[in-house]
Short mmCIF file of C-alpha atoms in Angstrom, two decimals:
data_model
loop_
_atom_site.label_atom_id
_atom_site.label_comp_id
_atom_site.label_asym_id
_atom_site.label_seq_id
_atom_site.Cartn_x
_atom_site.Cartn_y
_atom_site.Cartn_z
CA GLY W 18 -6.34 -2.47 2.01
CA GLU W 19 -4.19 -1.55 -0.98
CA ASP W 20 -5.12 1.54 -2.97
CA VAL W 21 -3.58 0.13 -6.11
CA GLU W 22 -3.61 -3.59 -6.85
CA GLN W 23 -1.77 -5.62 -9.43
CA SER W 24 -1.20 -9.29 -10.06
CA LEU W 25 2.33 -10.19 -8.99
CA PHE W 26 3.56 -12.32 -11.90
CA LEU W 27 3.06 -12.69 -15.63
CA SER W 28 4.88 -15.00 -18.00
CA VAL W 29 4.67 -14.75 -21.80
CA ARG W 30 6.51 -16.11 -24.82
CA GLU W 31 8.68 -13.83 -26.89
CA GLY W 32 6.65 -12.31 -29.72
CA ASP W 33 3.32 -12.63 -27.92
CA SER W 34 1.40 -9.74 -26.41
CA SER W 35 1.56 -9.06 -22.68
CA VAL W 36 -1.32 -7.53 -20.75
CA ILE W 37 -0.66 -6.21 -17.25
CA ASN W 38 -3.69 -5.22 -15.21
CA CYS W 39 -4.19 -2.78 -12.38
CA THR W 40 -7.12 -1.67 -10.26
CA TYR W 41 -7.26 1.48 -8.17
CA THR W 42 -9.67 2.91 -5.64
CA ASP W 43 -9.37 6.69 -5.83
CA SER W 44 -12.12 7.90 -8.13
CA SER W 45 -10.57 11.38 -8.16
CA SER W 46 -7.35 10.15 -9.74
CA THR W 47 -6.29 12.46 -12.52
CA TYR W 48 -3.31 10.68 -13.99
CA LEU W 49 -2.39 7.02 -14.02
CA TYR W 50 1.12 5.91 -14.76
CA TRP W 51 3.05 2.86 -15.78
CA TYR W 52 6.65 2.59 -14.63
CA LYS W 53 9.19 -0.11 -15.51
CA GLN W 54 11.90 -1.27 -13.11
CA GLU W 55 14.76 -3.44 -14.29
CA PRO W 56 16.94 -5.30 -11.77
CA GLY W 57 19.11 -2.92 -9.77
CA ALA W 58 17.68 0.14 -11.46
CA GLY W 59 15.30 2.93 -10.57
CA LEU W 60 11.85 3.38 -12.04
CA GLN W 61 11.57 4.38 -15.68
CA LEU W 62 8.40 6.16 -16.75
CA LEU W 63 6.85 4.23 -19.64
CA THR W 64 3.62 6.04 -20.25
CA TYR W 65 0.72 7.73 -18.56
CA ILE W 66 -2.91 8.44 -19.27
CA PHE W 67 -5.15 11.27 -18.21
CA SER W 68 -8.37 10.22 -16.55
CA ASN W 69 -10.60 11.71 -19.25
CA MET W 70 -9.08 9.38 -21.84
CA ASP W 71 -9.92 5.73 -22.34
CA MET W 72 -6.99 4.72 -24.53
CA LYS W 73 -3.50 5.83 -25.32
CA GLN W 74 -1.10 4.20 -27.75
CA ASP W 75 2.65 4.72 -27.86
CA GLN W 76 4.53 2.44 -30.27
CA ARG W 77 4.29 -1.08 -28.79
CA LEU W 78 2.46 0.13 -25.68
CA THR W 79 -1.31 0.50 -25.38
CA VAL W 80 -2.93 1.77 -22.21
CA LEU W 81 -6.62 1.16 -21.63
CA LEU W 82 -8.55 2.90 -18.88
CA ASN W 83 -11.99 1.89 -17.64
CA LYS W 84 -12.79 4.68 -15.26
CA LYS W 85 -16.15 3.22 -14.25
CA ASP W 86 -14.49 0.02 -13.04
CA LYS W 87 -11.29 1.81 -11.96
CA HIS W 88 -9.29 -0.60 -14.11
CA LEU W 89 -6.13 0.17 -15.99
CA SER W 90 -4.20 -2.12 -18.31
CA LEU W 91 -0.91 -2.00 -20.16
CA ARG W 92 -0.56 -4.04 -23.34
CA ILE W 93 2.89 -4.66 -24.76
CA ALA W 94 2.79 -5.86 -28.35
CA ASP W 95 5.46 -8.22 -29.71
CA THR W 96 7.00 -8.72 -26.27
CA GLN W 97 10.80 -9.01 -26.27
CA THR W 98 13.22 -10.46 -23.72
CA GLY W 99 14.29 -6.90 -22.97
CA ASP W 100 10.78 -6.23 -21.68
CA SER W 101 11.42 -8.57 -18.72
CA ALA W 102 11.11 -6.33 -15.66
CA ILE W 103 8.73 -5.30 -12.90
CA TYR W 104 5.92 -3.01 -14.02
CA PHE W 105 4.34 -0.63 -11.54
CA CYS W 106 0.99 1.03 -11.85
CA ALA W 107 0.65 4.34 -10.00
CA GLU W 108 -2.16 6.82 -9.49
CA LYS W 109 -2.09 10.51 -8.77
CA PRO W 110 -5.05 12.04 -6.92
CA GLY W 111 -6.98 14.92 -8.34
CA ALA W 112 -6.83 17.25 -5.38
CA GLY W 113 -4.72 18.00 -2.37
CA SER W 114 -1.48 16.09 -2.31
CA TYR W 115 -0.02 15.05 -5.63
CA GLN W 116 1.63 12.00 -4.17
CA LEU W 117 1.89 8.96 -6.35
CA THR W 118 0.45 5.75 -4.91
CA PHE W 119 2.09 2.67 -6.35
CA GLY W 120 0.96 -0.92 -6.66
CA LYS W 121 3.26 -3.75 -5.62
CA GLY W 122 4.37 -4.34 -9.19
CA THR W 123 3.91 -7.13 -11.72
CA LYS W 124 6.98 -9.14 -12.61
CA LEU W 125 6.95 -9.88 -16.33
CA SER W 126 9.04 -12.82 -17.49
CA VAL W 127 9.54 -13.27 -21.21
CA ILE W 128 10.36 -16.78 -22.35
CA PRO W 129 12.61 -16.93 -25.43
CA GLU V 12 19.88 15.71 -20.21
CA ALA V 13 21.40 14.10 -17.11
CA GLY V 14 19.05 12.09 -14.95
CA VAL V 15 18.63 11.94 -11.20
CA ALA V 16 21.90 10.93 -9.53
CA GLN V 17 22.15 9.05 -6.25
CA SER V 18 25.00 7.79 -4.12
CA PRO V 19 26.07 5.45 -2.79
CA ARG V 20 24.46 2.68 -4.83
CA TYR V 21 24.85 0.12 -2.06
CA LYS V 22 25.36 0.35 1.67
CA ILE V 23 25.64 -2.31 4.34
CA ILE V 24 25.55 -1.29 7.99
CA GLU V 25 24.83 -2.84 11.35
CA LYS V 26 21.71 -1.96 13.28
CA ARG V 27 21.97 1.14 15.43
CA GLN V 28 24.53 2.66 13.09
CA SER V 29 23.89 5.82 11.08
CA VAL V 30 23.75 6.20 7.32
CA ALA V 31 23.25 9.02 4.84
CA PHE V 32 22.16 9.03 1.21
CA TRP V 33 22.68 11.77 -1.34
CA CYS V 34 20.56 12.83 -4.30
CA ASN V 35 21.14 15.30 -7.12
CA PRO V 36 17.92 15.98 -9.05
CA ILE V 37 17.53 16.88 -12.70
CA SER V 38 18.66 20.43 -13.29
CA GLY V 39 15.81 22.90 -12.97
CA HIS V 40 13.47 20.53 -11.15
CA ALA V 41 11.90 22.30 -8.20
CA THR V 42 10.45 19.25 -6.51
CA LEU V 43 12.38 16.40 -4.98
CA TYR V 44 11.02 13.18 -3.47
CA TRP V 45 12.47 10.41 -1.33
CA TYR V 46 10.82 7.00 -1.51
CA GLN V 47 11.40 3.80 0.40
CA GLN V 48 10.95 0.59 -1.56
CA ILE V 49 10.90 -2.57 0.53
CA LEU V 50 11.55 -5.80 -1.34
CA GLY V 51 8.42 -6.99 -3.12
CA GLN V 52 6.53 -3.73 -2.72
CA GLY V 53 6.00 -0.52 -4.60
CA PRO V 54 7.76 2.69 -3.56
CA LYS V 55 6.33 4.55 -0.58
CA LEU V 56 6.80 8.30 -0.33
CA LEU V 57 8.84 9.42 2.69
CA ILE V 58 9.21 13.14 2.05
CA GLN V 59 8.57 15.71 -0.66
CA PHE V 60 10.44 19.01 -1.03
CA GLN V 61 9.41 22.00 -3.08
CA ASN V 62 12.64 23.95 -3.59
CA ASN V 63 14.13 23.83 -0.09
CA GLY V 64 10.84 23.61 1.82
CA VAL V 65 9.08 20.45 2.98
CA VAL V 66 5.68 19.87 1.33
CA ASP V 67 4.84 16.50 2.84
CA ASP V 68 6.70 14.41 5.41
CA SER V 69 3.70 12.65 6.91
CA GLN V 70 5.14 9.18 6.28
CA LEU V 71 8.67 9.93 7.43
CA PRO V 72 9.57 8.18 10.73
CA LYS V 73 10.87 11.35 12.28
CA ASP V 74 12.30 9.67 15.36
CA ARG V 75 15.08 8.20 13.21
CA PHE V 76 14.83 9.63 9.70
CA SER V 77 15.72 13.16 8.67
CA ALA V 78 16.13 14.88 5.33
CA GLU V 79 17.26 18.23 4.11
CA ARG V 80 17.54 20.04 0.84
CA LEU V 81 19.83 22.98 1.30
CA LYS V 82 19.80 25.61 -1.43
CA GLY V 83 16.91 23.83 -3.12
CA VAL V 84 19.07 21.49 -5.20
CA ASP V 85 20.84 18.45 -3.69
CA SER V 86 19.27 16.53 -0.86
CA THR V 87 20.44 14.12 1.84
CA LEU V 88 18.40 11.52 3.69
CA LYS V 89 19.74 10.26 7.01
CA ILE V 90 18.79 7.35 9.22
CA GLN V 91 19.99 7.41 12.81
CA PRO V 92 19.93 4.83 14.32
CA ALA V 93 19.10 2.21 11.70
CA LYS V 94 16.85 -0.75 12.37
CA LEU V 95 16.64 -4.08 10.57
CA GLU V 96 13.32 -3.09 9.00
CA ASP V 97 14.99 -0.12 7.29
CA SER V 98 16.58 -2.52 4.80
CA ALA V 99 15.19 -1.32 1.48
CA VAL V 100 16.00 0.59 -1.67
CA TYR V 101 15.82 4.34 -1.18
CA LEU V 102 14.76 6.09 -4.35
CA CYS V 103 15.08 9.76 -5.12
CA ALA V 104 12.87 11.36 -7.76
CA SER V 105 12.46 14.87 -9.08
CA SER V 106 9.85 16.74 -11.05
CA LEU V 107 9.58 20.14 -12.63
CA GLU V 108 6.87 21.64 -10.46
CA GLY V 109 5.31 19.16 -8.06
CA GLY V 110 2.16 21.11 -7.51
CA ALA V 111 0.47 20.34 -10.81
CA SER V 112 -1.38 17.20 -11.79
CA THR V 113 0.48 17.19 -15.10
CA ASP V 114 3.86 16.96 -13.38
CA THR V 115 5.92 13.82 -14.06
CA GLN V 116 8.39 12.28 -11.63
CA TYR V 117 11.75 10.96 -12.82
CA PHE V 118 13.59 8.46 -10.64
CA GLY V 119 17.21 7.86 -9.82
CA PRO V 120 18.77 4.35 -9.66
CA GLY V 121 18.33 4.12 -5.90
CA THR V 122 20.52 3.20 -2.93
CA ARG V 123 20.15 -0.35 -1.68
CA LEU V 124 20.52 -0.40 2.12
CA THR V 125 21.10 -3.61 4.03
CA VAL V 126 20.93 -3.44 7.82
CA LEU V 127 22.48 -6.43 9.60
#
């Protein structure tokens, strides 16, 4: 099965908050990342959180980590049409290879 | 600071033909990655270089895919011969060290390959 799982679609109205969820399986993950991919573009690093933290805030972005449940979320406050994109959750293991394992991505659509 | 550069941006070939992609990482980044992103999926690592040596190529289909990073800077990824299932976006990323958990990967815009 998938190591990192995300819901595939999310639709919100402009100005509302968006919450994108992710679950992962590797309990040794050290860092968890959120990347944004706009159409025809590569992946842009949005934010990341170290596994010994439970929250990180960066302007409109809030990352929450529940390590016990292996659940990660990204909250975007005051969502704008420019936030429409695919958001990928990725985990990095704590030992051995430092490969990133990505989820399939959540497509966020912002309705004006 | 310039980002990761890739070319070409788009490529259309027929099956059984050969194709090559080029990547120029961020200056000073020792580690370079090639990912394959099939439509509707997240990127999957194909190969990771540390300077000009291969760190991990366990998911590279070596019967048809090859990659090199001469002089530890630019890299090329080649597919020979291509199959229909190789249609994907090929992403290059680079990071400063690669061997540390704190290392962050930065991605290029990708090359979209269509195999007919």
